[in-house]
Short mmCIF file of C-alpha atoms and ligand atoms in Angstrom, two decimals:
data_model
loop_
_atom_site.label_atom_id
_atom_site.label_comp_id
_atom_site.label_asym_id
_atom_site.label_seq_id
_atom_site.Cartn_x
_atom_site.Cartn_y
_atom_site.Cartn_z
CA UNK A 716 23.29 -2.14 10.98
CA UNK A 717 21.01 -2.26 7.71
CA UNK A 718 22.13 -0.61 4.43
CA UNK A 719 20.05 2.51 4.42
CA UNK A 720 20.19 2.11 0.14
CA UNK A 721 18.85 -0.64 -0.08
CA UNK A 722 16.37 -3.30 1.47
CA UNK A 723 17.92 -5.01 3.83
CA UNK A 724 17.27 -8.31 6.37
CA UNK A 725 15.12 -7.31 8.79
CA UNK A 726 13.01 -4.43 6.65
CA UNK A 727 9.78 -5.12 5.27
CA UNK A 728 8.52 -4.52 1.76
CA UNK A 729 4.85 -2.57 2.12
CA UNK A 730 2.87 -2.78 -1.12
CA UNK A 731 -0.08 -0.86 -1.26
CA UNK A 732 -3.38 -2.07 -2.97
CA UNK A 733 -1.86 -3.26 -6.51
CA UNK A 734 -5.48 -3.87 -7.34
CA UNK A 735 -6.99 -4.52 -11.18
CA UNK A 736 -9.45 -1.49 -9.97
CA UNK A 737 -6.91 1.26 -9.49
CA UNK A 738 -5.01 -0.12 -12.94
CA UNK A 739 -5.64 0.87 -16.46
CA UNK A 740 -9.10 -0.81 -17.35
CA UNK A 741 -10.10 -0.72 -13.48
CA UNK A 742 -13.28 0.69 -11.68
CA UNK A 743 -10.99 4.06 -10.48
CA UNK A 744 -7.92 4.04 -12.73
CA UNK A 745 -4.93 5.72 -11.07
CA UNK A 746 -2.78 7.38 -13.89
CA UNK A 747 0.71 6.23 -14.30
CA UNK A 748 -0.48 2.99 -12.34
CA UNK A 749 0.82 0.53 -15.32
CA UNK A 750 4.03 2.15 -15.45
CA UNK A 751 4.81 1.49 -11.80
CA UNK A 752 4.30 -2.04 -11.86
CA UNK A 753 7.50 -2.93 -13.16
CA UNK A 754 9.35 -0.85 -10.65
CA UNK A 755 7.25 -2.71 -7.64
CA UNK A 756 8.75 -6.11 -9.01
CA UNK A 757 12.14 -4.53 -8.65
CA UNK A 758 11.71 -4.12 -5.46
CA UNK A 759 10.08 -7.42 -4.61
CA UNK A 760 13.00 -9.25 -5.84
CA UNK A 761 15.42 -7.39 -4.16
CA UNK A 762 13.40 -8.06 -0.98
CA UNK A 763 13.71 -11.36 -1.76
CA UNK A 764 17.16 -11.29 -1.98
CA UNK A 765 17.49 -9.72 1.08
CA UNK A 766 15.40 -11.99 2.77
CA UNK A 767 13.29 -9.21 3.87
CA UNK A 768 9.27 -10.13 4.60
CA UNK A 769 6.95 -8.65 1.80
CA UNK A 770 3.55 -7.43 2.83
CA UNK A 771 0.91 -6.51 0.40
CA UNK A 772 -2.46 -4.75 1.34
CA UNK A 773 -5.42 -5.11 -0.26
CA UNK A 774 -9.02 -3.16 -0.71
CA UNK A 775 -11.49 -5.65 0.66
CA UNK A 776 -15.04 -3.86 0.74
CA UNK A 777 -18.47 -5.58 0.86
CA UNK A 778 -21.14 -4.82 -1.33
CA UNK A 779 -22.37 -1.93 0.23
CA UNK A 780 -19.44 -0.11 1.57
CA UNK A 781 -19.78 2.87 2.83
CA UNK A 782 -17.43 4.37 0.23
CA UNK A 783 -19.45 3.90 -2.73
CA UNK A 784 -21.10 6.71 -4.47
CA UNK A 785 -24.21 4.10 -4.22
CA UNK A 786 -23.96 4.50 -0.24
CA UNK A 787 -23.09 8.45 -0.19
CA UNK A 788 -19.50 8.17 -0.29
CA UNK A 789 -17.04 9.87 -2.37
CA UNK A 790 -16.06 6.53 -4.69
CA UNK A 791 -17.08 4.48 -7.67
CA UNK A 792 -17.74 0.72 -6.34
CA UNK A 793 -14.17 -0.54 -6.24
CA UNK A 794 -12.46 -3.65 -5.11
CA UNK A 795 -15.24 -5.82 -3.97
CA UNK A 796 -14.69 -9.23 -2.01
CA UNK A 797 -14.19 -12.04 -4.37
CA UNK A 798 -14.49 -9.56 -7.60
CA UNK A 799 -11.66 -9.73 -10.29
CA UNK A 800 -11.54 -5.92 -9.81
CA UNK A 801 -10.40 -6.73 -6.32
CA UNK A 802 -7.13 -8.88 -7.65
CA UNK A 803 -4.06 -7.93 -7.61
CA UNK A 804 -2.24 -6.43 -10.33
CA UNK A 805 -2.12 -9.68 -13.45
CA UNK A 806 2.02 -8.56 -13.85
CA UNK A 807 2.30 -8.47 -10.20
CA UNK A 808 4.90 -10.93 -9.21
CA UNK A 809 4.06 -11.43 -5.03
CA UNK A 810 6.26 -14.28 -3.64
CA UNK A 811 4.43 -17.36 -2.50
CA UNK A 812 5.33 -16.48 1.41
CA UNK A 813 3.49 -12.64 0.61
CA UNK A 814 1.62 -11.33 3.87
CA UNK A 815 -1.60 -10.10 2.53
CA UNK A 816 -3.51 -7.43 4.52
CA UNK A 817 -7.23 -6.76 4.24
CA UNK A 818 -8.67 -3.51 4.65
CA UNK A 819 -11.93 -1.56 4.16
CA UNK A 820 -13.39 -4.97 5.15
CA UNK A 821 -16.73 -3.86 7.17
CA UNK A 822 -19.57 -1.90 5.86
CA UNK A 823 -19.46 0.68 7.92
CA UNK A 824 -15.91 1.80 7.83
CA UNK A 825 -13.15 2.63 5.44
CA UNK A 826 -9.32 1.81 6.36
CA UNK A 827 -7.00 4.23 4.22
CA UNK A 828 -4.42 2.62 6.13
CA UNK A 829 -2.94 -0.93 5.97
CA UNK A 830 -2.26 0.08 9.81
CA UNK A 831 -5.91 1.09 10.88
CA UNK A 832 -6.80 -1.78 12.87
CA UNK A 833 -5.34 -4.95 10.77
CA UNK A 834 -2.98 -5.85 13.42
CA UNK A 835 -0.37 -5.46 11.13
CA UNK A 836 1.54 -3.25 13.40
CA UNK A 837 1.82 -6.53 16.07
CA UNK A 838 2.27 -8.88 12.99
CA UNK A 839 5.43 -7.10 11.95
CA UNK A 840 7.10 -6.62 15.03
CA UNK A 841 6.42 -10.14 16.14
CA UNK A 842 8.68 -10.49 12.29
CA UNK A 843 11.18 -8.42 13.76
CA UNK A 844 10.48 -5.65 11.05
CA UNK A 845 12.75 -2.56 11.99
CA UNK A 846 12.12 -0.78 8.83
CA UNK A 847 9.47 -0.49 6.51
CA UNK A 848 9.71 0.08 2.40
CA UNK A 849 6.41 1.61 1.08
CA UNK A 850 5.28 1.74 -2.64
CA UNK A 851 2.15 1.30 -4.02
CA UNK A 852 -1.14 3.18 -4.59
CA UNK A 853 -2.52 5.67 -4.40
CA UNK A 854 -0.17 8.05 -3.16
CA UNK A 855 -2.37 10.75 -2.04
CA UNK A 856 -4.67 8.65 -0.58
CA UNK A 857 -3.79 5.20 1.26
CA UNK A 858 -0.07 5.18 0.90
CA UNK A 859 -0.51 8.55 2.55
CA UNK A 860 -2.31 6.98 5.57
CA UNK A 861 0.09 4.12 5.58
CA UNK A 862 3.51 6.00 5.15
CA UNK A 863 1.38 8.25 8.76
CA UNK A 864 0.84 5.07 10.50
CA UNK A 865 3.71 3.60 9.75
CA UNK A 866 6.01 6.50 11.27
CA UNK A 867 3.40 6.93 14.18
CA UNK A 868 3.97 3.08 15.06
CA UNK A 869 7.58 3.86 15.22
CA UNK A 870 8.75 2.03 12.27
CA UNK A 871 11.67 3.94 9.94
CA UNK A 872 9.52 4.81 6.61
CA UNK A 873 10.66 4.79 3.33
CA UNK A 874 8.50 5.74 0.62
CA UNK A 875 9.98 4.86 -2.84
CA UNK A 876 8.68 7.46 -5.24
CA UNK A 877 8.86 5.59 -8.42
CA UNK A 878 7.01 3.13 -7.36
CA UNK A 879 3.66 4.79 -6.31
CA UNK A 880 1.71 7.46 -8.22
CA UNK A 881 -1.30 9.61 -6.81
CA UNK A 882 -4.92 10.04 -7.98
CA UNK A 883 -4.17 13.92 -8.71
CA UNK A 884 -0.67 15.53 -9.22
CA UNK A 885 -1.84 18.70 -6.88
CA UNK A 886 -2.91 15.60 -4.18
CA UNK A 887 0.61 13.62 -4.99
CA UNK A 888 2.80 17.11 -4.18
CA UNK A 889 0.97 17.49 -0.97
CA UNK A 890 1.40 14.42 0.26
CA UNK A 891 4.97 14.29 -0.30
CA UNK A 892 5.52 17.45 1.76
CA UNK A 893 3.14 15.88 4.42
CA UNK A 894 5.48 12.80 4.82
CA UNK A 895 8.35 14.73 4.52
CA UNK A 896 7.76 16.71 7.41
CA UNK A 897 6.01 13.13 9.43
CA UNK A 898 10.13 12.14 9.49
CA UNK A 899 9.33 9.57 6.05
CA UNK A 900 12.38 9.43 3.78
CA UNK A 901 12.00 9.28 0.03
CA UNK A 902 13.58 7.42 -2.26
CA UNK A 903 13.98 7.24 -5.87
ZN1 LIG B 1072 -11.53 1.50 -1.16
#
Protein backbone atom coordinates (compact mmCIF):
# COMPACT_ATOMS: atom_id res chain seq x y z
CA UNK A 1 0.00 0.00 0.00
CA UNK A 2 1.23 3.72 -0.80
CA UNK A 3 1.57 6.34 1.98
CA UNK A 4 -1.50 8.42 1.41
CA UNK A 5 0.90 11.65 2.93
CA UNK A 6 3.13 11.57 0.82
CA UNK A 7 4.23 10.66 -2.87
CA UNK A 8 4.86 7.43 -3.06
CA UNK A 9 6.38 4.61 -5.80
CA UNK A 10 3.99 4.07 -8.13
CA UNK A 11 2.13 7.79 -8.04
CA UNK A 12 2.78 10.26 -10.54
CA UNK A 13 3.68 13.90 -10.11
CA UNK A 14 1.16 16.08 -12.61
CA UNK A 15 2.50 19.59 -13.20
CA UNK A 16 0.37 21.80 -14.92
CA UNK A 17 1.62 24.39 -17.56
CA UNK A 18 4.60 26.09 -15.43
CA UNK A 19 4.84 28.34 -18.44
CA UNK A 20 6.95 31.95 -18.57
CA UNK A 21 3.31 33.21 -19.94
CA UNK A 22 1.18 32.49 -16.91
CA UNK A 23 4.36 33.86 -14.57
CA UNK A 24 5.05 37.32 -13.45
CA UNK A 25 6.28 39.18 -16.70
CA UNK A 26 4.19 36.60 -18.93
CA UNK A 27 1.53 37.20 -21.75
CA UNK A 28 -1.52 36.24 -18.95
CA UNK A 29 0.14 36.52 -15.53
CA UNK A 30 -1.55 34.27 -12.96
CA UNK A 31 -1.24 36.02 -9.47
CA UNK A 32 0.59 34.24 -6.79
CA UNK A 33 2.23 32.17 -9.76
CA UNK A 34 6.00 33.10 -8.51
CA UNK A 35 5.26 32.16 -5.11
CA UNK A 36 4.24 28.63 -6.03
CA UNK A 37 7.21 27.74 -7.79
CA UNK A 38 9.19 26.91 -4.94
CA UNK A 39 6.55 24.68 -3.49
CA UNK A 40 6.34 22.67 -7.07
CA UNK A 41 10.19 21.90 -6.59
CA UNK A 42 9.29 20.46 -3.25
CA UNK A 43 7.34 18.25 -4.62
CA UNK A 44 9.49 17.27 -7.57
CA UNK A 45 12.18 16.20 -5.34
CA UNK A 46 10.23 14.28 -3.19
CA UNK A 47 8.94 12.50 -6.32
CA UNK A 48 12.21 11.87 -7.03
CA UNK A 49 12.88 10.36 -3.99
CA UNK A 50 10.14 8.27 -4.22
CA UNK A 51 10.92 7.19 -7.49
CA UNK A 52 7.61 8.28 -8.62
CA UNK A 53 7.31 9.37 -12.65
CA UNK A 54 6.94 13.26 -13.03
CA UNK A 55 4.77 14.52 -15.83
CA UNK A 56 4.64 18.08 -16.83
CA UNK A 57 2.06 19.59 -19.37
CA UNK A 58 2.58 22.21 -21.44
CA UNK A 59 0.45 25.01 -23.58
CA UNK A 60 1.48 24.29 -27.13
CA UNK A 61 -0.75 26.58 -29.50
CA UNK A 62 0.04 27.60 -33.12
CA UNK A 63 -0.07 30.93 -34.29
CA UNK A 64 -3.53 31.26 -34.80
CA UNK A 65 -5.19 29.35 -32.11
CA UNK A 66 -8.41 29.50 -31.72
CA UNK A 67 -8.04 30.92 -28.20
CA UNK A 68 -6.61 34.14 -29.02
CA UNK A 69 -8.51 37.29 -28.71
CA UNK A 70 -6.95 37.76 -32.44
CA UNK A 71 -9.14 34.58 -33.53
CA UNK A 72 -12.40 35.43 -31.29
CA UNK A 73 -11.45 33.64 -28.32
CA UNK A 74 -11.47 34.66 -24.83
CA UNK A 75 -7.32 34.92 -24.42
CA UNK A 76 -4.33 37.13 -24.98
CA UNK A 77 -1.85 35.13 -27.47
CA UNK A 78 -0.14 32.86 -24.95
CA UNK A 79 2.31 30.07 -25.10
CA UNK A 80 3.13 29.80 -28.70
CA UNK A 81 5.24 26.82 -30.26
CA UNK A 82 8.87 27.52 -30.05
CA UNK A 83 8.20 31.10 -28.17
CA UNK A 84 10.15 31.79 -24.85
CA UNK A 85 6.67 32.62 -23.47
CA UNK A 86 5.92 28.99 -24.09
CA UNK A 87 9.00 27.73 -21.64
CA UNK A 88 8.73 26.49 -18.69
CA UNK A 89 9.06 28.27 -15.58
CA UNK A 90 13.36 29.63 -15.58
CA UNK A 91 13.35 28.28 -11.50
CA UNK A 92 11.60 25.25 -12.55
CA UNK A 93 13.73 22.35 -11.64
CA UNK A 94 12.03 19.24 -14.07
CA UNK A 95 14.23 16.09 -13.79
CA UNK A 96 16.00 15.04 -16.94
CA UNK A 97 13.57 11.75 -17.26
CA UNK A 98 10.29 14.59 -17.06
CA UNK A 99 7.28 13.33 -19.34
CA UNK A 100 6.26 16.41 -21.12
CA UNK A 101 2.66 16.66 -22.44
CA UNK A 102 1.53 18.94 -25.25
CA UNK A 103 -1.73 20.41 -25.38
CA UNK A 104 -3.77 23.07 -27.22
CA UNK A 105 -1.57 21.86 -30.12
CA UNK A 106 -4.11 22.26 -33.28
CA UNK A 107 -5.70 25.37 -34.46
CA UNK A 108 -8.88 24.52 -34.13
CA UNK A 109 -9.14 23.22 -30.65
CA UNK A 110 -8.22 24.05 -27.12
CA UNK A 111 -7.24 21.14 -24.52
CA UNK A 112 -7.89 22.53 -20.85
CA UNK A 113 -6.92 19.18 -19.96
CA UNK A 114 -3.51 17.39 -20.01
CA UNK A 115 -6.08 14.31 -20.44
CA UNK A 116 -8.12 15.59 -23.54
CA UNK A 117 -6.76 13.47 -26.12
CA UNK A 118 -2.76 13.37 -25.32
CA UNK A 119 -2.81 9.78 -24.62
CA UNK A 120 -1.58 10.46 -21.43
CA UNK A 121 -4.20 8.44 -19.79
CA UNK A 122 -2.59 5.06 -21.78
CA UNK A 123 0.98 6.51 -21.17
CA UNK A 124 0.52 6.38 -17.42
CA UNK A 125 -1.05 3.25 -16.94
CA UNK A 126 1.34 1.52 -19.27
CA UNK A 127 3.87 3.37 -16.09
CA UNK A 128 1.86 1.65 -13.70
CA UNK A 129 0.63 5.10 -12.25
CA UNK A 130 -2.06 4.26 -9.49
CA UNK A 131 -2.22 7.70 -8.19
CA UNK A 132 -1.86 10.97 -9.49
CA UNK A 133 -0.36 14.33 -7.57
CA UNK A 134 -1.66 17.54 -9.31
CA UNK A 135 -0.22 21.13 -8.87
CA UNK A 136 0.23 23.63 -11.19
CA UNK A 137 -1.72 26.35 -13.07
CA UNK A 138 -4.21 27.71 -13.35
CA UNK A 139 -6.42 26.35 -10.90
CA UNK A 140 -9.68 27.44 -12.14
CA UNK A 141 -8.98 26.70 -15.43
CA UNK A 142 -6.72 23.64 -16.66
CA UNK A 143 -5.85 22.08 -13.38
CA UNK A 144 -9.62 22.10 -13.07
CA UNK A 145 -10.02 20.04 -16.30
CA UNK A 146 -7.12 17.90 -15.36
CA UNK A 147 -7.91 17.18 -11.58
CA UNK A 148 -11.95 16.09 -13.84
CA UNK A 149 -10.12 13.90 -16.15
CA UNK A 150 -7.97 12.59 -14.00
CA UNK A 151 -10.77 11.20 -11.49
CA UNK A 152 -13.00 10.30 -14.60
CA UNK A 153 -9.99 8.02 -15.90
CA UNK A 154 -10.07 6.37 -12.60
CA UNK A 155 -6.88 7.54 -11.23
CA UNK A 156 -6.89 8.61 -7.17
CA UNK A 157 -6.46 12.64 -7.46
CA UNK A 158 -4.68 14.70 -5.31
CA UNK A 159 -4.61 18.26 -5.79
CA UNK A 160 -1.95 20.01 -3.61
CA UNK A 161 -3.29 23.45 -2.85
CA UNK A 162 -0.14 25.29 -2.25
CA UNK A 163 1.13 24.52 -5.15
CA UNK A 164 -1.41 25.90 -7.74
CA UNK A 165 -3.17 29.28 -7.69
CA UNK A 166 -6.25 30.36 -9.94
CA UNK A 167 -6.72 33.23 -12.42
CA UNK A 168 -9.59 34.75 -10.03
CA UNK A 169 -10.09 33.96 -6.26
CA UNK A 170 -14.14 33.72 -6.89
CA UNK A 171 -12.94 31.05 -9.96
CA UNK A 172 -10.21 29.30 -7.44
CA UNK A 173 -13.19 28.74 -4.54
CA UNK A 174 -15.38 27.19 -7.12
CA UNK A 175 -13.24 24.96 -8.37
CA UNK A 176 -12.20 23.61 -5.19
CA UNK A 177 -15.79 22.74 -4.27
CA UNK A 178 -16.14 21.25 -7.85
CA UNK A 179 -13.24 18.75 -7.19
CA UNK A 180 -14.24 18.22 -3.90
CA UNK A 181 -17.41 16.85 -4.70
CA UNK A 182 -15.61 14.89 -8.29
CA UNK A 183 -14.02 12.48 -5.19
CA UNK A 184 -10.33 14.77 -5.60
CA UNK A 185 -8.57 15.04 -2.24
CA UNK A 186 -6.73 18.19 -1.25
CA UNK A 187 -3.76 18.63 0.21
CA UNK A 188 -1.83 21.27 1.80
ZN1 LIG B 1 -3.82 28.17 -23.78
Amino acid sequence: MYDSDHISSGDALLIVDMQKDFCAGGALPIEGSEEIVPRVNALIEEAARAGAAVFASRDWHPRDHLSFVEQGGPWPRHCVQGASGADFHSTLCLPPNVVIVNKGDRSDSDQYSAFDRTGLDEDMRKRGVNRVWLCGLALDVCVRATALDSVAAGFPTVLVTTATAPVTAEGGAAALKELARAGVRKEV
